Amino acid sequence: MSKNGGFLLGAFIGGTAAAITALLFAPKSGQELREDLANKTEEFKGAAKDYTDLAVDKGTEIKNAAVDATSDIKINLKETANQFASQLKQTSKEVGSDLDDIRAELKDASADVADSAADVVDVATDKGEEIKDTVTETAKDATKEAKSVAKDAKEKATDVKDEAKKQVEEVKSEVKKIIKKTQNPIWYFEFFYKINR
């Protein structure tokens, strides 16, 4: 595109120089020479106006393309941010669901342990004091283990939640940077310069 414009400008300047040279060296009277110069000047003014109109049209086209590209970029960024937020919500729901499942399993395990402890206590009563002490110790260990598992599950859920929040903040920061960058008019020129290279 710039090669065509350069060629046309060169042809215009060359044609102008040739026309002036031909007029000055032509064997004409002063009146005819002035008329020819006036006519050629009008022709060149018309050609210059045509080039000016062409430049204005091209500038308008470039401006419209920049506006359209910016609009598309903003829409894509919004869609990406919405998709990420949706995925983050889904992940949070899944983590919450998993945590609920773990709690239910722990509750069932605690109920099972309590049932087993009651059965063992009945047997221990029949077998004696030694078996009773052993069953009591087993019940305590099972309760400690259940508490430990619940604590670990809670810590893991907190870690997942914190990581999700961190990722959301990073995405928000990146989206803000991109939006801020696209609001800078110099960015459009750099963008289109890179496209047209």
CSV table of C-alpha atoms in Angstrom, one decimal:
chain,number,residue,atom,x,y,z
A,1,MET,CA,0.0,0.0,0.0
A,2,SER,CA,2.8,2.4,0.8
A,3,LYS,CA,4.7,1.4,-2.3
A,4,ASN,CA,1.7,2.4,-4.5
A,5,GLY,CA,1.4,5.7,-2.7
A,6,GLY,CA,5.2,6.3,-3.1
A,7,PHE,CA,5.0,5.5,-6.8
A,8,LEU,CA,2.0,7.7,-7.4
A,9,LEU,CA,3.7,10.6,-5.5
A,10,GLY,CA,6.9,10.1,-7.6
A,11,ALA,CA,4.9,10.0,-10.8
A,12,PHE,CA,3.1,13.2,-9.8
A,13,ILE,CA,6.3,15.1,-9.0
A,14,GLY,CA,8.0,13.8,-12.1
A,15,GLY,CA,5.1,14.7,-14.3
A,16,THR,CA,5.0,18.2,-12.7
A,17,ALA,CA,8.7,18.8,-13.4
A,18,ALA,CA,8.4,17.6,-16.9
A,19,ALA,CA,5.4,19.8,-17.6
A,20,ILE,CA,7.1,22.9,-16.2
A,21,THR,CA,10.3,22.2,-18.2
A,22,ALA,CA,8.3,21.7,-21.4
A,23,LEU,CA,6.4,24.9,-20.9
A,24,LEU,CA,9.4,27.0,-20.1
A,25,PHE,CA,11.4,25.7,-23.1
A,26,ALA,CA,8.5,25.8,-25.6
A,27,PRO,CA,8.6,28.6,-28.1
A,28,LYS,CA,5.5,30.4,-27.0
A,29,SER,CA,4.7,34.1,-26.4
A,30,GLY,CA,4.5,35.3,-22.8
A,31,GLN,CA,0.7,35.4,-22.9
A,32,GLU,CA,0.4,31.8,-24.1
A,33,LEU,CA,3.0,30.7,-21.6
A,34,ARG,CA,1.1,32.3,-18.7
A,35,GLU,CA,-2.1,30.8,-19.9
A,36,ASP,CA,-0.5,27.3,-20.1
A,37,LEU,CA,1.1,27.8,-16.7
A,38,ALA,CA,-2.3,28.8,-15.2
A,39,ASN,CA,-4.0,25.8,-16.9
A,40,LYS,CA,-1.3,23.4,-15.6
A,41,THR,CA,-1.5,24.9,-12.2
A,42,GLU,CA,-5.3,24.3,-12.1
A,43,GLU,CA,-4.7,20.7,-13.3
A,44,PHE,CA,-2.2,20.1,-10.5
A,45,LYS,CA,-4.5,21.7,-7.9
A,46,GLY,CA,-7.2,19.3,-9.0
A,47,ALA,CA,-4.8,16.3,-8.8
A,48,ALA,CA,-3.6,17.5,-5.3
A,49,LYS,CA,-7.2,17.7,-4.2
A,50,ASP,CA,-7.8,14.2,-5.4
A,51,TYR,CA,-4.8,12.9,-3.5
A,52,THR,CA,-6.0,14.8,-0.4
A,53,ASP,CA,-9.5,13.3,-0.7
A,54,LEU,CA,-7.9,9.8,-1.1
A,55,ALA,CA,-5.8,10.3,2.0
A,56,VAL,CA,-8.8,11.4,4.0
A,57,ASP,CA,-10.8,8.4,2.8
A,58,LYS,CA,-7.9,6.0,3.8
A,59,GLY,CA,-7.6,7.7,7.1
A,60,THR,CA,-11.3,7.2,7.8
A,61,GLU,CA,-11.1,3.6,6.8
A,62,ILE,CA,-8.1,3.0,9.2
A,63,LYS,CA,-9.9,4.8,12.0
A,64,ASN,CA,-13.0,2.6,11.5
A,65,ALA,CA,-10.9,-0.5,11.4
A,66,ALA,CA,-9.2,0.5,14.7
A,67,VAL,CA,-12.6,1.1,16.4
A,68,ASP,CA,-13.9,-2.2,15.2
A,69,ALA,CA,-10.8,-4.1,16.4
A,70,THR,CA,-11.0,-2.4,19.8
A,71,SER,CA,-14.6,-3.3,20.1
A,72,ASP,CA,-13.9,-6.9,19.2
A,73,ILE,CA,-11.0,-7.1,21.7
A,74,LYS,CA,-13.2,-5.7,24.5
A,75,ILE,CA,-15.9,-8.2,23.8
A,76,ASN,CA,-13.4,-11.1,23.7
A,77,LEU,CA,-11.9,-9.9,27.0
A,78,LYS,CA,-15.3,-9.7,28.7
A,79,GLU,CA,-16.3,-13.2,27.4
A,80,THR,CA,-13.0,-14.6,28.6
A,81,ALA,CA,-13.4,-13.0,32.1
A,82,ASN,CA,-17.0,-14.3,32.3
A,83,GLN,CA,-15.9,-17.8,31.3
A,84,PHE,CA,-13.2,-17.8,33.9
A,85,ALA,CA,-15.6,-16.6,36.6
A,86,SER,CA,-18.1,-19.3,35.6
A,87,GLN,CA,-15.4,-22.0,35.8
A,88,LEU,CA,-14.3,-20.6,39.2
A,89,LYS,CA,-17.8,-20.8,40.5
A,90,GLN,CA,-18.2,-24.3,39.2
A,91,THR,CA,-14.9,-25.4,40.8
A,92,SER,CA,-16.0,-23.8,44.1
A,93,LYS,CA,-19.3,-25.7,44.0
A,94,GLU,CA,-17.4,-28.9,43.3
A,95,VAL,CA,-15.0,-28.3,46.2
A,96,GLY,CA,-18.0,-27.5,48.5
A,97,SER,CA,-19.8,-30.7,47.3
A,98,ASP,CA,-16.7,-32.8,47.9
A,99,LEU,CA,-16.4,-31.2,51.4
A,100,ASP,CA,-20.0,-32.1,52.1
A,101,ASP,CA,-19.3,-35.7,51.0
A,102,ILE,CA,-16.3,-35.9,53.3
A,103,ARG,CA,-18.3,-34.6,56.2
A,104,ALA,CA,-21.1,-37.1,55.5
A,105,GLU,CA,-18.6,-40.0,55.3
A,106,LEU,CA,-17.0,-38.8,58.6
A,107,LYS,CA,-20.4,-38.7,60.2
A,108,ASP,CA,-21.2,-42.2,58.9
A,109,ALA,CA,-17.8,-43.4,60.1
A,110,SER,CA,-18.3,-41.8,63.5
A,111,ALA,CA,-21.7,-43.5,63.7
A,112,ASP,CA,-20.2,-46.8,62.7
A,113,VAL,CA,-17.4,-46.4,65.2
A,114,ALA,CA,-20.0,-45.6,67.9
A,115,ASP,CA,-22.1,-48.6,67.0
A,116,SER,CA,-19.0,-50.9,67.0
A,117,ALA,CA,-17.9,-49.5,70.3
A,118,ALA,CA,-21.3,-50.2,71.8
A,119,ASP,CA,-21.2,-53.8,70.5
A,120,VAL,CA,-17.6,-54.2,71.8
A,121,VAL,CA,-18.7,-52.9,75.2
A,122,ASP,CA,-21.4,-55.5,75.4
A,123,VAL,CA,-18.9,-58.2,74.6
A,124,ALA,CA,-16.3,-56.7,76.9
A,125,THR,CA,-18.8,-56.9,79.7
A,126,ASP,CA,-19.0,-60.6,79.1
A,127,LYS,CA,-15.2,-61.1,78.7
A,128,GLY,CA,-14.0,-58.9,81.5
A,129,GLU,CA,-12.2,-55.8,82.4
A,130,GLU,CA,-9.2,-56.2,80.1
A,131,ILE,CA,-11.3,-56.4,76.9
A,132,LYS,CA,-13.3,-53.4,78.1
A,133,ASP,CA,-10.1,-51.3,78.4
A,134,THR,CA,-9.0,-52.3,74.9
A,135,VAL,CA,-12.3,-51.4,73.3
A,136,THR,CA,-12.4,-48.0,75.0
A,137,GLU,CA,-8.9,-47.3,73.8
A,138,THR,CA,-9.9,-48.3,70.2
A,139,ALA,CA,-12.9,-46.0,70.3
A,140,LYS,CA,-10.7,-43.1,71.4
A,141,ASP,CA,-8.2,-43.7,68.6
A,142,ALA,CA,-11.0,-43.9,66.1
A,143,THR,CA,-12.4,-40.6,67.3
A,144,LYS,CA,-8.9,-38.9,67.1
A,145,GLU,CA,-8.5,-40.3,63.6
A,146,ALA,CA,-11.9,-39.0,62.5
A,147,LYS,CA,-11.1,-35.5,63.9
A,148,SER,CA,-7.7,-35.6,62.2
A,149,VAL,CA,-9.3,-36.5,58.8
A,150,ALA,CA,-11.9,-33.7,59.3
A,151,LYS,CA,-9.2,-31.2,60.1
A,152,ASP,CA,-7.1,-32.2,57.0
A,153,ALA,CA,-10.2,-32.0,54.8
A,154,LYS,CA,-11.0,-28.5,56.1
A,155,GLU,CA,-7.4,-27.4,55.6
A,156,LYS,CA,-7.4,-28.7,52.0
A,157,ALA,CA,-10.7,-27.0,51.3
A,158,THR,CA,-9.3,-23.7,52.6
A,159,ASP,CA,-6.2,-24.1,50.5
A,160,VAL,CA,-8.3,-24.7,47.3
A,161,LYS,CA,-10.5,-21.7,48.1
A,162,ASP,CA,-7.5,-19.5,48.7
A,163,GLU,CA,-5.8,-20.6,45.5
A,164,ALA,CA,-9.1,-20.0,43.5
A,165,LYS,CA,-9.3,-16.5,45.0
A,166,LYS,CA,-5.7,-15.8,44.1
A,167,GLN,CA,-6.3,-16.9,40.5
A,168,VAL,CA,-9.4,-14.7,40.2
A,169,GLU,CA,-7.4,-11.7,41.4
A,170,GLU,CA,-4.6,-12.4,38.9
A,171,VAL,CA,-7.1,-12.7,36.0
A,172,LYS,CA,-8.8,-9.5,37.2
A,173,SER,CA,-5.4,-7.7,37.2
A,174,GLU,CA,-4.6,-9.0,33.7
A,175,VAL,CA,-8.0,-7.9,32.4
A,176,LYS,CA,-7.6,-4.5,33.9
A,177,LYS,CA,-4.1,-4.1,32.4
A,178,ILE,CA,-5.4,-5.1,28.9
A,179,ILE,CA,-8.4,-2.7,29.2
A,180,LYS,CA,-6.2,0.1,30.4
A,181,LYS,CA,-3.8,-0.6,27.5
A,182,THR,CA,-6.5,-0.6,24.9
A,183,GLN,CA,-7.7,2.8,26.2
A,184,ASN,CA,-4.4,4.4,25.3
A,185,PRO,CA,-4.6,5.9,21.8
A,186,ILE,CA,-0.9,5.2,21.1
A,187,TRP,CA,-1.7,1.5,21.5
A,188,TYR,CA,-3.9,1.6,18.4
A,189,PHE,CA,-1.2,3.0,16.3
A,190,GLU,CA,1.3,0.4,17.6
A,191,PHE,CA,-1.3,-2.3,17.0
A,192,PHE,CA,-2.0,-1.3,13.4
A,193,TYR,CA,1.7,-0.7,12.7
A,194,LYS,CA,2.4,-4.3,13.7
A,195,ILE,CA,-0.6,-5.6,11.6
A,196,ASN,CA,0.5,-3.7,8.5
A,197,ARG,CA,4.2,-4.8,8.7
